[in-house]
Amino acid sequence: MASQLAIQRLKNLLSEKEELDNVVAAKIEKLTAELQRPDDHFDPVQRIVDGFINFRINKFEKYPDYYNELAKGQNPKFLVFACSDSRVSPSHILSFQPGEAFMVRNIANMVPAFNQLKYAGVGAVIEYAITVLGVTNILVIGHSHCGGIKRLMTHPEDNSVPFDFIDEWVKIGLPAKAKVIAKEGDADIEEQCEDCAREAVNLSLVNLQSYPYVQKALSDKNLALRGGYYDFIHGVLELWEVGSHISPPIIVPTP
Amino acid sequence: MLSFWHICSNCPGLTVKASRESLGITEQHKNKNNKLERVAETDDRSELFEDMKQRFLDFKKHKYMGNLEHYQNLAKGQAPKFMVISCADSRVCPSTILGFQPGEAFIVRNVANLVPPLESGPSETNAALEFSVNFLKIENILVVGHSCCGGIRALMGMDDEVDKSSFIQNWVVVGKDARSWTKAAASKLSFDQQCQHCEKESINRSLLNLLTYPWIEEKVKKGVLAVHGGYYDFVECTFEKWTLDYKEDNLKEKHGRISVKNHLFWC
């Protein structure tokens, strides 16, 4: 911990003190490099310590007013559903800062339909985000090579051993699987999985509308629903919005 | 009806257009060293949408393209060493406060960072646990709680009888043992102080609930999986961390206190 603090302070010194002469600057760089020599084995506690110190020095201490305000209360504009996958944190790919997004992460970023007995966890998030926090945007974001979607698409057809919890969870996406198989059942399984990931996002957007608080906020025009798909193989983001349209009435003439 | 908008790397025209139109979004705390330190202030939803596009393009330019080989390796598969369970609260993202980079942590976020026990049946939290422990073979589970938690406050404020029409109550009741302990041990303290005690106690209850899953307990017993608790106080900006010290006899009592080791406090 002490070495990480030292490294950080040295780096700050180098960037802040432009007038340091070349000799001193070179010495500081050499010291930093020595302190940074990688350990032979992974220390999880040290990893957490380093991460927190970095946050504290580079964010919390630099913007005290902002963090003081946040400590009094949060007022995020977004509710985000993203996958638990370690590669797709919305804080990275969409740079959500503290205070911006109330965020749920679960396997395959699924939103099940309203069900108070079975899905209290998801319901609690939606209820809290809309009725207490008043979020005005919901974003459901899927991604490429999703393990949960792959499980949905390949089991039980592959005769693999069932899982107690994973299978029960991913079967929320069965309507999306059925749609993909009907549309392109002969396609390569990888391609089917990528399409299913997008269809599952659309399914979640539909399921969101089964929650009464979502329906009310939508009809009051206080809420927008969007879907997203992050392809980390090609570095591409797709974003789309759910829109609804009520046409003007046609008047059926009396005979 | 869905309208489709595709942002891609081979649309340079789109990139240039997006950056020219600032769209009236206020940039707070603009820092030349950290282009990402920006919070959207506008309520106009189409502007928020534009802002999101710009953020993704910034990420792609400054992080993705700068570490292309690393991201290409990640695309083949993930091997995170951590599974983190944290609250959905917008102020406590583990990627931000603990600096987890892409590939490092499999993250579950729910209201009040609760882990339901095995007997409560399938849920999104235990599906994620099953995946991370049995498929990804993660070596550390970290449950992170935090100060001023709305979910814990709801737990402490509710009646003994759950209001069946409330999702929030139906979910936070998972933490009822932490609530009972807090009310017994901290009855003389103010409601706010009791909530803080409950925030920490519920982390410990969640750690105990983790061990109700036999495939987790077995790995902890063998020493190939470590279970840690963490508490982030965003008022003082401090972080407390402890590791479960597994002792088989601890778990025989229903309301057993957990034994911890390596209790650290960083401020």
Short mmCIF file of N, CA and C in Angstrom, two decimals, chain B residues 145-146 152 178 181 195-205 231 240 242 265:
data_model
loop_
_atom_site.label_atom_id
_atom_site.label_comp_id
_atom_site.label_asym_id
_atom_site.label_seq_id
_atom_site.Cartn_x
_atom_site.Cartn_y
_atom_site.Cartn_z
N GLY B 145 -20.75 -3.38 0.73
CA GLY B 145 -21.88 -2.56 1.17
C GLY B 145 -21.45 -1.10 1.20
N HIS B 146 -22.36 -0.22 1.57
CA HIS B 146 -22.01 1.20 1.56
C HIS B 146 -22.89 2.01 2.49
N ILE B 152 -31.23 -0.71 2.65
CA ILE B 152 -31.11 -1.06 4.06
C ILE B 152 -32.04 -0.18 4.89
N ALA B 178 -30.16 -9.57 9.76
CA ALA B 178 -29.30 -8.43 10.08
C ALA B 178 -30.11 -7.37 10.81
N TRP B 181 -30.79 -8.47 14.45
CA TRP B 181 -29.59 -8.33 15.27
C TRP B 181 -29.34 -6.86 15.60
N CYS B 195 -29.11 2.21 10.99
CA CYS B 195 -29.01 1.85 9.57
C CYS B 195 -27.56 1.54 9.21
N GLN B 196 -26.63 2.32 9.73
CA GLN B 196 -25.23 2.07 9.41
C GLN B 196 -24.76 0.73 9.97
N HIS B 197 -25.21 0.41 11.18
CA HIS B 197 -24.88 -0.90 11.75
C HIS B 197 -25.45 -2.02 10.90
N CYS B 198 -26.67 -1.82 10.46
CA CYS B 198 -27.33 -2.84 9.65
C CYS B 198 -26.65 -2.99 8.30
N GLU B 199 -26.15 -1.87 7.75
CA GLU B 199 -25.43 -1.95 6.47
C GLU B 199 -24.26 -2.91 6.58
N LYS B 200 -23.53 -2.81 7.70
CA LYS B 200 -22.36 -3.68 7.89
C LYS B 200 -22.78 -5.10 8.26
N GLU B 201 -23.77 -5.22 9.14
CA GLU B 201 -24.20 -6.55 9.58
C GLU B 201 -24.75 -7.35 8.40
N SER B 202 -25.46 -6.67 7.51
CA SER B 202 -26.06 -7.42 6.39
C SER B 202 -24.99 -7.95 5.45
N ILE B 203 -23.82 -7.30 5.40
CA ILE B 203 -22.72 -7.83 4.60
C ILE B 203 -22.30 -9.18 5.19
N ASN B 204 -22.17 -9.20 6.52
CA ASN B 204 -21.77 -10.45 7.18
C ASN B 204 -22.81 -11.55 6.99
N ARG B 205 -24.08 -11.16 7.03
CA ARG B 205 -25.14 -12.16 6.81
C ARG B 205 -25.04 -12.70 5.39
N TYR B 231 -16.81 -2.42 2.99
CA TYR B 231 -17.79 -1.36 3.29
C TYR B 231 -17.22 -0.03 2.82
N GLU B 240 -13.43 -0.20 4.20
CA GLU B 240 -13.08 -1.20 5.21
C GLU B 240 -13.18 -2.56 4.54
N TRP B 242 -12.63 -6.96 5.06
CA TRP B 242 -12.31 -8.10 5.93
C TRP B 242 -12.52 -9.39 5.16
N PHE B 265 -8.60 -1.08 7.27
CA PHE B 265 -9.37 0.15 7.13
C PHE B 265 -8.51 1.16 6.38
#
